[in-house]
Amino acid sequence: MGWNETQLFSINDTLEEMQSVLWEELSNESAEPPFDIIAIDPPLIRLHHEVNFTKTSEDMPSVKGNLTTVFLTIVYIFVFIVGLPTNAMALWVFLFRKKKKHPASILLANLALADLLFIVWLPLKITYHFNGNDWTFGEPLCKVLVGFFYGNMYCSTIFIACISVQRYWGIVHPLSRKKTNSRATVCISLCVWVVVWLLTIPLYMYQQTVKVTNLMTTCHDVVYRNQLDFPIGYFLTMGIVGYVVPCVVCIVAYFLIFKSLRSSFTKTSGNKKKRKAVILMVIVLVMFLVCFTPNNIMVMVHFSLLARGIENDTHGLYIITLCLSSLNSCLDPFVYYFISDEFRDHVKNTLMCHSARSAERMKVAFRPLKVSTESSS
């Protein structure tokens, strides 16, 4: 006996009603529905009381989409390839090539170290996104990755603020006794590291990996809804402490510098040095605003909306801002090189010494070969 269209639609409606009733009963029996999870960052995954237990990646294009699995992977690979050697070289120059450790050099060395520690963990994120946002390294390593990712990013913003304050005292009050010396700068740097790492401890206190049935295990991209209150409060607080405060400090410091020097930009030697120092710090400030502002605003807006119960889908914009934040780590060394004559000279001398030693080793290596050839003839 055949079925007409009216009968088929009636059966389909009945099945949907039974499915809805069954889910309501299951939800009442359990305080934690198995799929009550929500995106922690602007959404990769949005599952809330899902009935379909066999959802595939084709049903969730943002999970397997090219934006995260291809574009973000390429950006991270570029940052790693460029940033690792350049920041390592910058750290080497600041620590071992400069005889006098000025406060500015100490702060720049810490900034290079923060960038370097951010970059060395990128291979794990590259693997994660290349595998389709499927985390295979376990919960503990995911927590370590998240802690280092945010910790070193906030270290960078705070050290940039410290550099702006140091530049203010060095340019506006060059003879002031209140200027920090090298020992005090080292103490300040240690305090920054300790405070930031203490602030990242909460990231280790809640589950960072979430298993999505028939899809993958995510790392930090989604969180159980009953744990959502913590990341909302945490990331809003860190956005203020790690971004808003350093940003205000930088803007105020550079405003006071410009106010002090606006009438003294002549072509004298001393003012040329001041102008170059100001240019260096202005470029760092612009990089700070361009690289860190969009991402931090996106995160704070996202969690502010979640705090009001408003879910939002801004994943594409978030990925772009995340790329800008990551690019800052490989741009800093080029700023040091092209603006600072002293840094550029140290880099050239280091490379020339290395090339000379390599050439000498090559001569030594091929000398026995030449002797043996002559003797055989």
Short mmCIF file of C-alpha atoms in Angstrom, two decimals:
data_model
loop_
_atom_site.label_atom_id
_atom_site.label_comp_id
_atom_site.label_asym_id
_atom_site.label_seq_id
_atom_site.Cartn_x
_atom_site.Cartn_y
_atom_site.Cartn_z
CA MET A 1 0.00 0.00 0.00
CA GLY A 2 1.45 3.41 -0.92
CA TRP A 3 1.70 6.52 1.22
CA ASN A 4 0.41 9.88 0.11
CA GLU A 5 2.14 13.19 0.95
CA THR A 6 -0.36 14.09 3.70
CA GLN A 7 0.31 10.83 5.54
CA LEU A 8 4.10 11.24 5.23
CA PHE A 9 4.04 14.80 6.64
CA SER A 10 1.78 13.65 9.49
CA ILE A 11 4.22 10.87 10.43
CA ASN A 12 7.16 13.27 10.23
CA ASP A 13 5.41 15.79 12.53
CA THR A 14 4.59 13.01 15.00
CA LEU A 15 8.22 11.84 15.09
CA GLU A 16 9.45 15.39 15.70
CA GLU A 17 6.99 15.83 18.58
CA MET A 18 8.08 12.50 20.12
CA GLN A 19 11.72 13.53 19.75
CA SER A 20 11.06 16.87 21.45
CA VAL A 21 9.20 15.23 24.36
CA LEU A 22 11.97 12.65 24.78
CA TRP A 23 14.61 15.36 24.95
CA GLU A 24 12.63 17.34 27.53
CA GLU A 25 12.38 14.24 29.72
CA LEU A 26 16.10 13.57 29.41
CA SER A 27 16.86 17.20 30.25
CA ASN A 28 14.71 17.05 33.40
CA GLU A 29 16.46 13.90 34.61
CA SER A 30 19.98 15.29 34.30
CA ALA A 31 21.33 18.59 35.58
CA GLU A 32 24.09 18.57 32.96
CA PRO A 33 22.86 17.74 29.44
CA PRO A 34 25.65 16.07 27.48
CA PHE A 35 25.80 18.81 24.85
CA ASP A 36 25.25 21.92 26.96
CA ILE A 37 28.36 23.70 25.71
CA ILE A 38 29.01 27.10 24.23
CA ALA A 39 31.88 28.80 22.47
CA ILE A 40 34.38 30.44 24.81
CA ASP A 41 35.93 32.52 22.03
CA PRO A 42 33.82 33.99 19.22
CA PRO A 43 32.20 30.77 18.18
CA LEU A 44 33.82 27.83 16.55
CA ILE A 45 31.07 25.57 17.85
CA ARG A 46 27.55 26.34 19.02
CA LEU A 47 25.76 23.33 20.52
CA HIS A 48 22.92 23.80 22.99
CA HIS A 49 20.52 20.92 23.74
CA GLU A 50 21.28 19.30 20.39
CA VAL A 51 19.06 16.29 19.58
CA ASN A 52 21.08 15.10 16.59
CA PHE A 53 23.83 12.91 18.06
CA THR A 54 25.31 12.16 14.61
CA LYS A 55 26.09 15.74 13.57
CA THR A 56 29.01 15.85 11.13
CA SER A 57 31.57 18.50 10.26
CA GLU A 58 29.59 19.32 7.12
CA ASP A 59 26.75 20.48 9.40
CA MET A 60 29.16 22.80 11.24
CA PRO A 61 31.28 24.51 8.56
CA SER A 62 32.99 26.87 11.02
CA VAL A 63 34.65 23.88 12.71
CA LYS A 64 36.29 22.52 9.58
CA GLY A 65 36.25 25.74 7.56
CA ASN A 66 39.26 27.13 5.74
CA LEU A 67 39.38 30.18 7.99
CA THR A 68 40.81 28.20 10.90
CA THR A 69 42.23 25.09 9.27
CA VAL A 70 44.03 26.89 6.42
CA PHE A 71 44.25 30.66 6.87
CA LEU A 72 45.04 30.69 10.59
CA THR A 73 47.50 27.82 10.14
CA ILE A 74 49.37 29.71 7.41
CA VAL A 75 49.58 32.84 9.56
CA TYR A 76 50.94 30.89 12.53
CA ILE A 77 53.52 29.15 10.33
CA PHE A 78 54.66 32.54 9.00
CA VAL A 79 54.90 33.99 12.52
CA PHE A 80 56.89 30.97 13.69
CA ILE A 81 59.35 30.95 10.75
CA VAL A 82 59.98 34.70 10.90
CA GLY A 83 59.60 35.34 14.62
CA LEU A 84 61.68 32.52 16.07
CA PRO A 85 65.10 33.47 14.61
CA THR A 86 64.55 37.23 14.76
CA ASN A 87 63.45 37.28 18.40
CA ALA A 88 66.22 34.85 19.34
CA MET A 89 68.72 37.19 17.65
CA ALA A 90 67.22 40.22 19.41
CA LEU A 91 67.40 38.50 22.79
CA TRP A 92 71.02 37.49 22.13
CA VAL A 93 72.00 41.05 21.22
CA PHE A 94 70.28 42.63 24.23
CA LEU A 95 71.70 40.11 26.72
CA PHE A 96 75.19 39.28 25.43
CA ARG A 97 76.31 41.84 22.85
CA LYS A 98 75.61 45.03 24.77
CA LYS A 99 78.25 45.73 27.40
CA LYS A 100 76.17 48.28 29.32
CA LYS A 101 72.71 47.10 30.30
CA HIS A 102 70.60 50.24 30.10
CA PRO A 103 67.02 50.15 31.44
CA ALA A 104 65.67 50.38 27.88
CA SER A 105 67.78 47.39 26.79
CA ILE A 106 66.56 45.34 29.75
CA LEU A 107 62.92 46.08 28.98
CA LEU A 108 63.40 45.35 25.27
CA ALA A 109 65.10 42.06 26.17
CA ASN A 110 62.07 41.10 28.26
CA LEU A 111 59.76 42.05 25.41
CA ALA A 112 61.79 39.86 23.04
CA LEU A 113 61.65 37.02 25.58
CA ALA A 114 57.86 37.33 25.87
CA ASP A 115 57.54 37.22 22.08
CA LEU A 116 59.87 34.23 21.91
CA LEU A 117 57.95 32.27 24.55
CA PHE A 118 54.75 33.02 22.67
CA ILE A 119 56.24 31.73 19.41
CA VAL A 120 57.80 28.48 20.68
CA TRP A 121 54.32 27.13 21.51
CA LEU A 122 52.88 27.89 18.07
CA PRO A 123 53.71 24.43 16.59
CA LEU A 124 51.06 22.93 18.89
CA LYS A 125 48.46 25.44 17.69
CA ILE A 126 49.54 24.87 14.09
CA THR A 127 49.04 21.12 14.50
CA TYR A 128 45.69 21.66 16.23
CA HIS A 129 44.24 23.84 13.48
CA PHE A 130 45.82 21.79 10.69
CA ASN A 131 44.05 18.70 12.09
CA GLY A 132 40.70 20.44 11.80
CA ASN A 133 40.64 21.88 15.33
CA ASP A 134 41.10 18.41 16.79
CA TRP A 135 43.31 18.43 19.90
CA THR A 136 45.26 15.18 20.37
CA PHE A 137 47.77 16.15 23.07
CA GLY A 138 45.60 15.80 26.17
CA GLU A 139 44.06 18.15 28.72
CA PRO A 140 47.26 19.07 30.67
CA LEU A 141 49.17 20.23 27.60
CA CYS A 142 46.13 22.18 26.39
CA LYS A 143 46.08 24.06 29.71
CA VAL A 144 49.81 24.79 29.45
CA LEU A 145 49.38 26.06 25.88
CA VAL A 146 46.50 28.35 26.84
CA GLY A 147 48.40 29.65 29.88
CA PHE A 148 51.52 30.47 27.85
CA PHE A 149 49.48 31.92 24.98
CA TYR A 150 47.68 34.49 27.11
CA GLY A 151 50.48 34.96 29.65
CA ASN A 152 53.08 35.99 27.10
CA MET A 153 50.60 38.14 25.19
CA TYR A 154 49.80 40.13 28.33
CA CYS A 155 53.51 40.25 29.24
CA SER A 156 54.14 41.91 25.89
CA THR A 157 51.49 44.59 26.46
CA ILE A 158 52.74 45.37 29.98
CA PHE A 159 56.39 45.57 28.90
CA ILE A 160 55.43 47.90 26.05
CA ALA A 161 53.78 50.12 28.68
CA CYS A 162 56.93 49.96 30.83
CA ILE A 163 59.05 50.95 27.81
CA SER A 164 56.82 53.96 27.17
CA VAL A 165 57.24 55.12 30.80
CA GLN A 166 61.02 54.62 30.60
CA ARG A 167 61.12 56.63 27.37
CA TYR A 168 59.14 59.39 29.04
CA TRP A 169 61.68 59.74 31.88
CA GLY A 170 64.63 59.43 29.49
CA ILE A 171 63.40 62.09 27.05
CA VAL A 172 61.39 64.54 29.15
CA HIS A 173 63.42 64.29 32.39
CA PRO A 174 66.92 63.18 31.30
CA LEU A 175 68.60 64.58 34.43
CA SER A 176 66.00 63.49 36.95
CA ARG A 177 67.17 61.45 39.93
CA LYS A 178 63.88 59.56 39.86
CA LYS A 179 64.92 57.68 36.74
CA THR A 180 65.06 53.94 37.32
CA ASN A 181 68.49 52.33 37.16
CA SER A 182 69.32 48.93 35.69
CA ARG A 183 68.90 47.05 38.95
CA ALA A 184 65.47 48.57 39.57
CA THR A 185 64.47 47.75 35.99
CA VAL A 186 65.43 44.10 36.52
CA CYS A 187 63.29 44.01 39.68
CA ILE A 188 60.36 45.57 37.83
CA SER A 189 60.72 43.03 35.02
CA LEU A 190 60.73 40.12 37.47
CA CYS A 191 57.62 41.52 39.15
CA VAL A 192 55.85 41.73 35.79
CA TRP A 193 56.62 38.08 35.01
CA VAL A 194 55.54 36.89 38.46
CA VAL A 195 52.29 38.89 38.46
CA VAL A 196 51.32 37.79 34.94
CA TRP A 197 51.99 34.13 35.64
CA LEU A 198 49.97 34.36 38.86
CA LEU A 199 47.13 35.87 36.85
CA THR A 200 47.23 32.93 34.41
CA ILE A 201 46.85 30.31 37.17
CA PRO A 202 43.01 30.40 36.89
CA LEU A 203 43.34 29.16 33.30
CA TYR A 204 44.59 25.86 34.73
CA MET A 205 41.62 25.54 37.11
CA TYR A 206 38.83 24.63 34.68
CA GLN A 207 38.52 22.17 31.81
CA GLN A 208 39.98 23.49 28.55
CA THR A 209 39.26 20.50 26.29
CA VAL A 210 35.73 19.51 25.25
CA LYS A 211 34.90 16.33 23.39
CA VAL A 212 32.34 16.93 20.66
CA THR A 213 30.72 13.61 19.74
CA ASN A 214 31.55 12.33 16.25
CA LEU A 215 33.60 15.46 15.60
CA MET A 216 36.76 16.18 17.56
CA THR A 217 38.25 17.33 20.85
CA THR A 218 38.56 21.11 21.01
CA CYS A 219 41.13 23.04 23.04
CA HIS A 220 39.88 26.28 24.64
CA ASP A 221 37.40 26.93 21.81
CA VAL A 222 34.29 25.78 23.70
CA VAL A 223 33.30 25.50 27.35
CA TYR A 224 30.50 23.81 29.25
CA ARG A 225 27.67 26.23 29.89
CA ASN A 226 27.71 25.57 33.63
CA GLN A 227 31.35 26.79 33.67
CA LEU A 228 30.69 29.94 31.64
CA ASP A 229 30.59 32.39 34.56
CA PHE A 230 34.30 31.94 35.26
CA PRO A 231 35.71 32.77 31.78
CA ILE A 232 33.32 35.72 31.47
CA GLY A 233 34.66 37.31 34.66
CA TYR A 234 38.25 36.26 34.04
CA PHE A 235 38.67 37.52 30.49
CA LEU A 236 36.83 40.78 31.16
CA THR A 237 39.20 41.38 34.09
CA MET A 238 42.29 40.42 32.08
CA GLY A 239 41.15 42.63 29.23
CA ILE A 240 41.19 45.58 31.61
CA VAL A 241 44.43 44.65 33.42
CA GLY A 242 46.34 43.31 30.42
CA TYR A 243 45.17 45.71 27.75
CA VAL A 244 43.18 48.77 28.88
CA VAL A 245 45.61 49.82 31.64
CA PRO A 246 48.79 49.39 29.49
CA CYS A 247 47.06 51.17 26.61
CA VAL A 248 46.16 54.17 28.78
CA VAL A 249 49.72 54.28 30.18
CA CYS A 250 51.22 54.29 26.66
CA ILE A 251 48.89 56.99 25.37
CA VAL A 252 49.48 59.26 28.38
CA ALA A 253 53.27 58.77 28.24
CA TYR A 254 53.50 59.62 24.54
CA PHE A 255 51.15 62.56 24.89
CA LEU A 256 53.44 64.03 27.57
CA ILE A 257 56.50 63.33 25.39
CA PHE A 258 54.99 65.12 22.40
CA LYS A 259 53.86 67.99 24.60
CA SER A 260 57.40 68.41 25.90
CA LEU A 261 59.18 68.13 22.55
CA ARG A 262 56.76 69.77 20.13
CA SER A 263 58.68 73.08 20.20
CA SER A 264 62.21 71.63 20.17
CA PHE A 265 62.38 69.59 16.95
CA THR A 266 65.42 71.32 15.49
CA LYS A 267 68.26 69.80 13.56
CA THR A 268 70.73 69.67 16.39
CA SER A 269 72.45 66.41 17.17
CA GLY A 270 70.79 65.98 20.54
CA ASN A 271 67.31 66.53 19.20
CA LYS A 272 67.97 64.13 16.33
CA LYS A 273 68.54 61.41 18.89
CA LYS A 274 65.38 62.42 20.70
CA ARG A 275 63.41 62.34 17.48
CA LYS A 276 64.70 58.88 16.65
CA ALA A 277 63.79 57.60 20.11
CA VAL A 278 60.33 59.10 19.77
CA ILE A 279 59.88 57.55 16.32
CA LEU A 280 60.83 54.14 17.71
CA MET A 281 58.32 54.39 20.52
CA VAL A 282 55.59 55.82 18.28
CA ILE A 283 55.97 52.88 15.92
CA VAL A 284 55.81 50.50 18.87
CA LEU A 285 52.66 52.30 20.08
CA VAL A 286 51.01 52.12 16.66
CA MET A 287 51.87 48.43 16.44
CA PHE A 288 50.45 47.97 19.93
CA LEU A 289 47.17 49.64 19.00
CA VAL A 290 46.82 47.95 15.61
CA CYS A 291 47.81 44.47 16.79
CA PHE A 292 46.24 44.22 20.24
CA THR A 293 43.26 46.60 20.21
CA PRO A 294 40.96 44.72 17.78
CA ASN A 295 41.46 41.33 19.47
CA ASN A 296 40.97 42.59 23.01
CA ILE A 297 37.90 44.60 22.03
CA MET A 298 36.44 41.53 20.30
CA VAL A 299 37.04 39.35 23.37
CA MET A 300 35.62 41.90 25.82
CA VAL A 301 32.55 42.59 23.65
CA HIS A 302 32.00 38.85 23.19
CA PHE A 303 32.06 38.09 26.91
CA SER A 304 30.07 41.20 27.78
CA LEU A 305 27.29 39.96 25.49
CA LEU A 306 27.50 36.46 26.96
CA ALA A 307 27.19 37.95 30.44
CA ARG A 308 23.85 39.42 29.31
CA GLY A 309 22.77 36.10 27.82
CA ILE A 310 23.32 37.24 24.24
CA GLU A 311 25.10 34.72 22.02
CA ASN A 312 26.96 36.22 19.06
CA ASP A 313 28.55 34.89 15.91
CA THR A 314 31.65 36.95 15.14
CA HIS A 315 34.04 34.12 14.40
CA GLY A 316 35.46 35.56 11.18
CA LEU A 317 36.32 38.92 12.73
CA TYR A 318 37.82 37.20 15.75
CA ILE A 319 40.19 35.10 13.61
CA ILE A 320 41.42 38.22 11.78
CA THR A 321 42.07 40.05 15.06
CA LEU A 322 43.81 36.97 16.45
CA CYS A 323 46.15 37.00 13.45
CA LEU A 324 46.98 40.66 14.11
CA SER A 325 47.89 39.88 17.73
CA SER A 326 50.14 37.03 16.62
CA LEU A 327 51.90 39.13 13.96
CA ASN A 328 53.11 41.56 16.62
CA SER A 329 55.53 38.91 17.88
CA CYS A 330 57.47 38.82 14.62
CA LEU A 331 57.29 42.57 13.89
CA ASP A 332 59.04 43.83 17.04
CA PRO A 333 62.59 42.73 16.02
CA PHE A 334 62.31 44.58 12.71
CA VAL A 335 61.38 47.75 14.58
CA TYR A 336 64.52 47.37 16.73
CA TYR A 337 66.66 46.79 13.62
CA PHE A 338 65.45 49.59 11.36
CA ILE A 339 65.11 52.30 14.02
CA SER A 340 67.93 51.62 16.48
CA ASP A 341 71.44 52.20 15.09
CA GLU A 342 73.02 50.48 18.09
CA PHE A 343 70.90 47.37 17.70
CA ARG A 344 71.54 47.28 13.95
CA ASP A 345 75.31 47.56 14.46
CA HIS A 346 75.30 44.73 17.00
CA VAL A 347 73.31 42.48 14.65
CA LYS A 348 75.65 43.20 11.74
CA ASN A 349 78.73 42.56 13.88
CA THR A 350 77.28 39.31 15.18
CA LEU A 351 76.45 38.08 11.69
CA MET A 352 79.83 39.17 10.30
CA CYS A 353 81.68 37.39 13.11
CA HIS A 354 79.63 34.27 12.48
CA SER A 355 80.33 34.45 8.73
CA ALA A 356 84.06 34.93 9.33
CA ARG A 357 84.20 31.92 11.65
CA SER A 358 82.25 29.84 9.14
CA ALA A 359 84.65 30.81 6.33
CA GLU A 360 87.65 29.93 8.48
CA ARG A 361 86.16 26.54 9.31
CA MET A 362 85.56 25.91 5.61
CA LYS A 363 89.21 26.69 4.83
CA VAL A 364 90.37 24.31 7.54
CA ALA A 365 87.99 21.61 6.35
CA PHE A 366 89.18 21.73 2.73
CA ARG A 367 92.92 22.16 3.43
CA PRO A 368 93.66 18.41 3.88
CA LEU A 369 91.74 17.68 0.70
CA LYS A 370 94.02 20.05 -1.24
CA VAL A 371 97.21 18.51 0.19
CA SER A 372 96.12 14.99 -0.59
CA THR A 373 95.33 15.97 -4.18
CA GLU A 374 98.77 17.49 -4.71
CA SER A 375 100.57 14.48 -3.22
CA SER A 376 98.67 12.05 -5.38
CA SER A 377 99.63 13.95 -8.53
#
